[in-house]
Amino acid sequence: MLYFVKSPEWLQKLYPARIWKMSNENKIIYLTFDDGPHPLHTPFVLDLLKEYNAKATFFCIGKNVQQYPEVYDRILSEGHGVGNHTNDHLNGNKVSSEEYIKNVMQAAEYVKSGLFRPPYGRMKSFQAKVLSELNEPFKIIMWTVLSGDFDEDISKKRCLENVLFNISPGSIVVFHDSDKGAEKMNYALPILIKKLSSEGFTFEKLQFNDKIKKGPEVETPARF
């Protein structure tokens, strides 16, 4: 399975309109969780975050929110952020832009957020352009570090090392509160949070103000 554990600078520069990292002025890490909510794995994450008074952002699939509304409500009630992750976990490079945008807007009926993360990190630049130019535009959120918890070919220790060896203040980190990532996430996340907390790091949800501006979305399709 080919993927970048740490998003390279050239990739970030290729897509400057997308958000890859946050300010590095303070010792803050931005944990994010994709593909939930899930009735078992999301509560595990929420319990751990509560223990350390940590906040995170959950990129939710619309159909999962419909199926597990009580878990989604708990995410919000405990002060975490949410983002749109399409209604059916679509790969934007494999469907028409019309179908993709429609699926995002279907999820938006249940996930009330101006943040969007493309499943698999893949979407056409035209799709990103449309979403960023709506009357209520989305901010396209990528990541700094990918834990690899979804990768069957790596160990749970390697998953932890992927994050520990590549993060820095302001990093956006991806885990998965889903069946595919649960085993490695359940191992790595408690160790990660405990270690970084002891080193003076805090964990916050993604928040933006309207003054943040990014460069234009280029027309080159994603290749990762």
Protein backbone atom coordinates (compact mmCIF):
# COMPACT_ATOMS: atom_id res chain seq x y z
CA MET A 1 0.00 0.00 0.00
CA LEU A 2 1.56 3.28 -1.12
CA TYR A 3 0.96 6.48 0.81
CA PHE A 4 2.89 9.31 2.39
CA VAL A 5 3.10 9.04 6.18
CA LYS A 6 4.13 12.69 6.27
CA SER A 7 2.73 14.96 3.57
CA PRO A 8 5.73 16.26 1.59
CA GLU A 9 6.25 19.96 1.03
CA TRP A 10 5.95 19.62 -2.75
CA LEU A 11 2.49 18.10 -2.37
CA GLN A 12 1.37 20.87 -0.04
CA LYS A 13 2.61 23.45 -2.53
CA LEU A 14 0.82 21.68 -5.38
CA TYR A 15 -2.49 22.11 -3.56
CA PRO A 16 -2.08 25.36 -1.60
CA ALA A 17 -5.81 25.93 -1.19
CA ARG A 18 -6.09 22.82 0.97
CA ILE A 19 -5.13 22.92 4.62
CA TRP A 20 -2.28 20.61 5.58
CA LYS A 21 -1.12 21.95 8.94
CA MET A 22 -1.82 24.60 11.52
CA SER A 23 0.32 27.24 13.17
CA ASN A 24 3.45 25.93 14.89
CA GLU A 25 3.67 28.78 17.40
CA ASN A 26 2.41 26.63 20.27
CA LYS A 27 2.78 23.00 21.33
CA ILE A 28 -0.61 21.95 19.95
CA ILE A 29 -1.46 18.78 18.04
CA TYR A 30 -4.67 18.43 16.04
CA LEU A 31 -5.97 14.88 16.23
CA THR A 32 -8.54 13.95 13.60
CA PHE A 33 -10.59 10.79 13.16
CA ASP A 34 -12.11 9.61 9.89
CA ASP A 35 -15.01 7.39 8.87
CA GLY A 36 -17.15 7.41 12.03
CA PRO A 37 -19.18 7.70 14.01
CA HIS A 38 -18.93 4.08 15.11
CA PRO A 39 -20.81 2.60 18.11
CA LEU A 40 -17.68 1.03 19.65
CA HIS A 41 -14.60 2.80 18.37
CA THR A 42 -15.79 6.40 18.61
CA PRO A 43 -16.78 6.06 22.30
CA PHE A 44 -13.35 4.55 22.98
CA VAL A 45 -11.75 7.67 21.50
CA LEU A 46 -14.12 10.00 23.33
CA ASP A 47 -13.45 8.36 26.70
CA LEU A 48 -9.70 8.68 26.17
CA LEU A 49 -9.95 12.32 25.10
CA LYS A 50 -12.06 13.13 28.14
CA GLU A 51 -9.45 11.55 30.42
CA TYR A 52 -6.82 13.99 29.14
CA ASN A 53 -9.13 16.96 28.63
CA ALA A 54 -8.20 16.80 24.95
CA LYS A 55 -10.23 17.93 21.95
CA ALA A 56 -10.25 16.50 18.42
CA THR A 57 -12.07 16.73 15.10
CA PHE A 58 -14.16 13.88 13.70
CA PHE A 59 -14.70 13.69 9.95
CA CYS A 60 -18.00 11.86 9.74
CA ILE A 61 -19.67 9.88 7.00
CA GLY A 62 -23.25 11.02 6.57
CA LYS A 63 -24.81 7.56 6.52
CA ASN A 64 -23.00 6.69 9.77
CA VAL A 65 -24.38 9.80 11.45
CA GLN A 66 -27.85 8.70 10.37
CA GLN A 67 -27.24 5.23 11.76
CA TYR A 68 -25.61 6.31 15.05
CA PRO A 69 -27.00 9.75 15.88
CA GLU A 70 -26.44 9.31 19.61
CA VAL A 71 -22.69 8.84 19.07
CA TYR A 72 -22.58 11.90 16.81
CA ASP A 73 -24.45 13.93 19.43
CA ARG A 74 -21.93 12.86 22.06
CA ILE A 75 -19.07 14.13 19.89
CA LEU A 76 -20.70 17.54 19.79
CA SER A 77 -21.84 17.63 23.40
CA GLU A 78 -18.30 16.97 24.62
CA GLY A 79 -16.94 19.93 22.70
CA HIS A 80 -15.22 18.28 19.76
CA GLY A 81 -15.27 19.43 16.16
CA VAL A 82 -16.85 17.64 13.23
CA GLY A 83 -16.31 17.67 9.50
CA ASN A 84 -17.99 16.32 6.38
CA HIS A 85 -16.48 13.13 4.90
CA THR A 86 -19.12 12.57 2.16
CA ASN A 87 -22.25 10.52 2.69
CA ASP A 88 -20.87 7.22 1.37
CA HIS A 89 -17.06 7.50 1.58
CA LEU A 90 -16.64 8.27 -2.10
CA ASN A 91 -13.33 8.50 -3.92
CA GLY A 92 -13.65 11.74 -5.88
CA ASN A 93 -11.33 10.54 -8.62
CA LYS A 94 -13.60 7.57 -9.40
CA VAL A 95 -16.98 9.28 -9.70
CA SER A 96 -18.33 12.22 -11.63
CA SER A 97 -18.07 15.65 -10.06
CA GLU A 98 -21.86 15.94 -10.12
CA GLU A 99 -22.25 12.72 -8.13
CA TYR A 100 -19.48 13.72 -5.74
CA ILE A 101 -20.84 17.17 -4.93
CA LYS A 102 -24.33 15.74 -4.52
CA ASN A 103 -22.98 13.16 -2.05
CA VAL A 104 -21.16 15.82 -0.03
CA MET A 105 -24.30 17.93 0.16
CA GLN A 106 -26.32 14.89 1.20
CA ALA A 107 -23.93 14.42 4.13
CA ALA A 108 -24.19 18.13 4.92
CA GLU A 109 -27.82 17.61 5.89
CA TYR A 110 -26.58 15.64 8.90
CA VAL A 111 -23.03 16.93 9.48
CA LYS A 112 -23.29 20.65 10.14
CA SER A 113 -19.77 21.82 9.48
CA GLY A 114 -17.76 23.99 7.13
CA LEU A 115 -14.88 21.50 7.17
CA PHE A 116 -14.49 18.78 4.55
CA ARG A 117 -11.97 15.99 4.14
CA PRO A 118 -11.99 13.90 0.95
CA PRO A 119 -12.02 10.14 1.61
CA TYR A 120 -8.69 8.57 0.64
CA GLY A 121 -7.36 12.14 0.25
CA ARG A 122 -8.54 11.96 -3.36
CA MET A 123 -10.69 14.45 -5.19
CA LYS A 124 -10.61 16.33 -8.46
CA SER A 125 -9.51 19.93 -8.29
CA PHE A 126 -12.79 20.97 -9.89
CA GLN A 127 -14.65 19.29 -7.03
CA ALA A 128 -12.53 21.15 -4.48
CA LYS A 129 -13.09 24.41 -6.34
CA VAL A 130 -16.87 23.96 -6.30
CA LEU A 131 -16.95 23.13 -2.60
CA SER A 132 -14.75 26.10 -1.72
CA GLU A 133 -16.91 28.54 -3.71
CA LEU A 134 -20.35 27.66 -2.36
CA ASN A 135 -22.40 30.32 -0.57
CA GLU A 136 -21.38 28.49 2.61
CA PRO A 137 -17.95 27.29 1.48
CA PHE A 138 -16.04 24.31 2.80
CA LYS A 139 -12.44 24.40 3.94
CA ILE A 140 -10.67 21.36 2.47
CA ILE A 141 -8.74 19.69 5.30
CA MET A 142 -5.89 17.32 4.50
CA TRP A 143 -3.23 16.26 7.02
CA THR A 144 0.37 16.52 8.10
CA VAL A 145 0.77 12.95 9.34
CA LEU A 146 -1.10 9.78 8.43
CA SER A 147 -0.88 7.15 11.17
CA GLY A 148 -1.39 4.22 8.79
CA ASP A 149 -3.79 2.52 11.21
CA PHE A 150 -5.77 1.31 8.18
CA ASP A 151 -2.74 -0.49 6.71
CA GLU A 152 -2.86 -4.27 7.24
CA ASP A 153 0.84 -4.55 6.35
CA ILE A 154 2.21 -2.58 9.30
CA SER A 155 2.32 -3.39 13.00
CA LYS A 156 0.54 -1.42 15.68
CA LYS A 157 3.96 -0.33 16.95
CA ARG A 158 4.84 1.00 13.50
CA CYS A 159 1.54 2.90 13.50
CA LEU A 160 2.57 4.64 16.72
CA GLU A 161 6.06 5.35 15.36
CA ASN A 162 4.58 6.84 12.19
CA VAL A 163 3.07 9.57 14.32
CA LEU A 164 5.73 10.03 16.99
CA PHE A 165 8.60 10.33 14.50
CA ASN A 166 6.83 12.79 12.20
CA ILE A 167 4.76 15.21 14.26
CA SER A 168 5.66 18.71 15.31
CA PRO A 169 3.67 21.61 16.77
CA GLY A 170 0.69 22.36 14.53
CA SER A 171 0.52 18.90 12.96
CA ILE A 172 -2.84 17.56 11.78
CA VAL A 173 -2.84 13.81 12.49
CA VAL A 174 -5.19 11.19 11.03
CA PHE A 175 -6.52 8.13 12.82
CA HIS A 176 -9.65 6.13 12.00
CA ASP A 177 -12.50 5.45 14.43
CA SER A 178 -13.66 2.55 12.25
CA ASP A 179 -13.27 -1.21 12.02
CA LYS A 180 -10.35 -0.96 9.60
CA GLY A 181 -8.25 1.15 11.95
CA ALA A 182 -9.46 0.07 15.37
CA GLU A 183 -6.79 -2.46 16.39
CA LYS A 184 -3.84 -0.19 15.68
CA MET A 185 -5.60 2.99 16.76
CA ASN A 186 -6.61 1.43 20.09
CA TYR A 187 -2.96 0.62 20.75
CA ALA A 188 -1.28 3.76 19.46
CA LEU A 189 -3.61 6.52 20.57
CA PRO A 190 -3.40 6.05 24.38
CA ILE A 191 0.40 5.86 24.26
CA LEU A 192 0.61 8.87 21.97
CA ILE A 193 -1.65 11.10 24.06
CA LYS A 194 0.02 10.11 27.33
CA LYS A 195 3.52 10.72 25.99
CA LEU A 196 2.79 14.04 24.32
CA SER A 197 0.79 15.29 27.30
CA SER A 198 3.79 14.57 29.55
CA GLU A 199 5.91 16.66 27.16
CA GLY A 200 3.64 19.67 27.45
CA PHE A 201 1.58 19.26 24.29
CA THR A 202 -2.14 19.93 24.20
CA PHE A 203 -4.76 18.67 21.77
CA GLU A 204 -7.31 20.95 20.16
CA LYS A 205 -10.03 20.72 17.55
CA LEU A 206 -9.61 22.46 14.20
CA GLN A 207 -10.95 26.00 14.25
CA PHE A 208 -10.57 28.81 11.76
CA ASN A 209 -11.42 32.44 11.44
CA ASP A 210 -12.67 34.10 8.26
CA LYS A 211 -9.42 36.02 7.81
CA ILE A 212 -7.47 32.91 6.80
CA LYS A 213 -6.84 32.90 3.07
CA LYS A 214 -5.27 30.24 0.93
CA GLY A 215 -3.92 30.18 -2.61
CA PRO A 216 -6.04 29.19 -5.60
CA GLU A 217 -6.94 25.58 -6.27
CA VAL A 218 -4.88 24.30 -9.18
CA GLU A 219 -6.35 22.10 -11.87
CA THR A 220 -3.96 19.16 -11.47
CA PRO A 221 -5.75 16.01 -10.17
CA ALA A 222 -4.47 14.40 -6.98
CA ARG A 223 -2.07 11.48 -7.53
CA PHE A 224 -1.67 10.05 -4.05
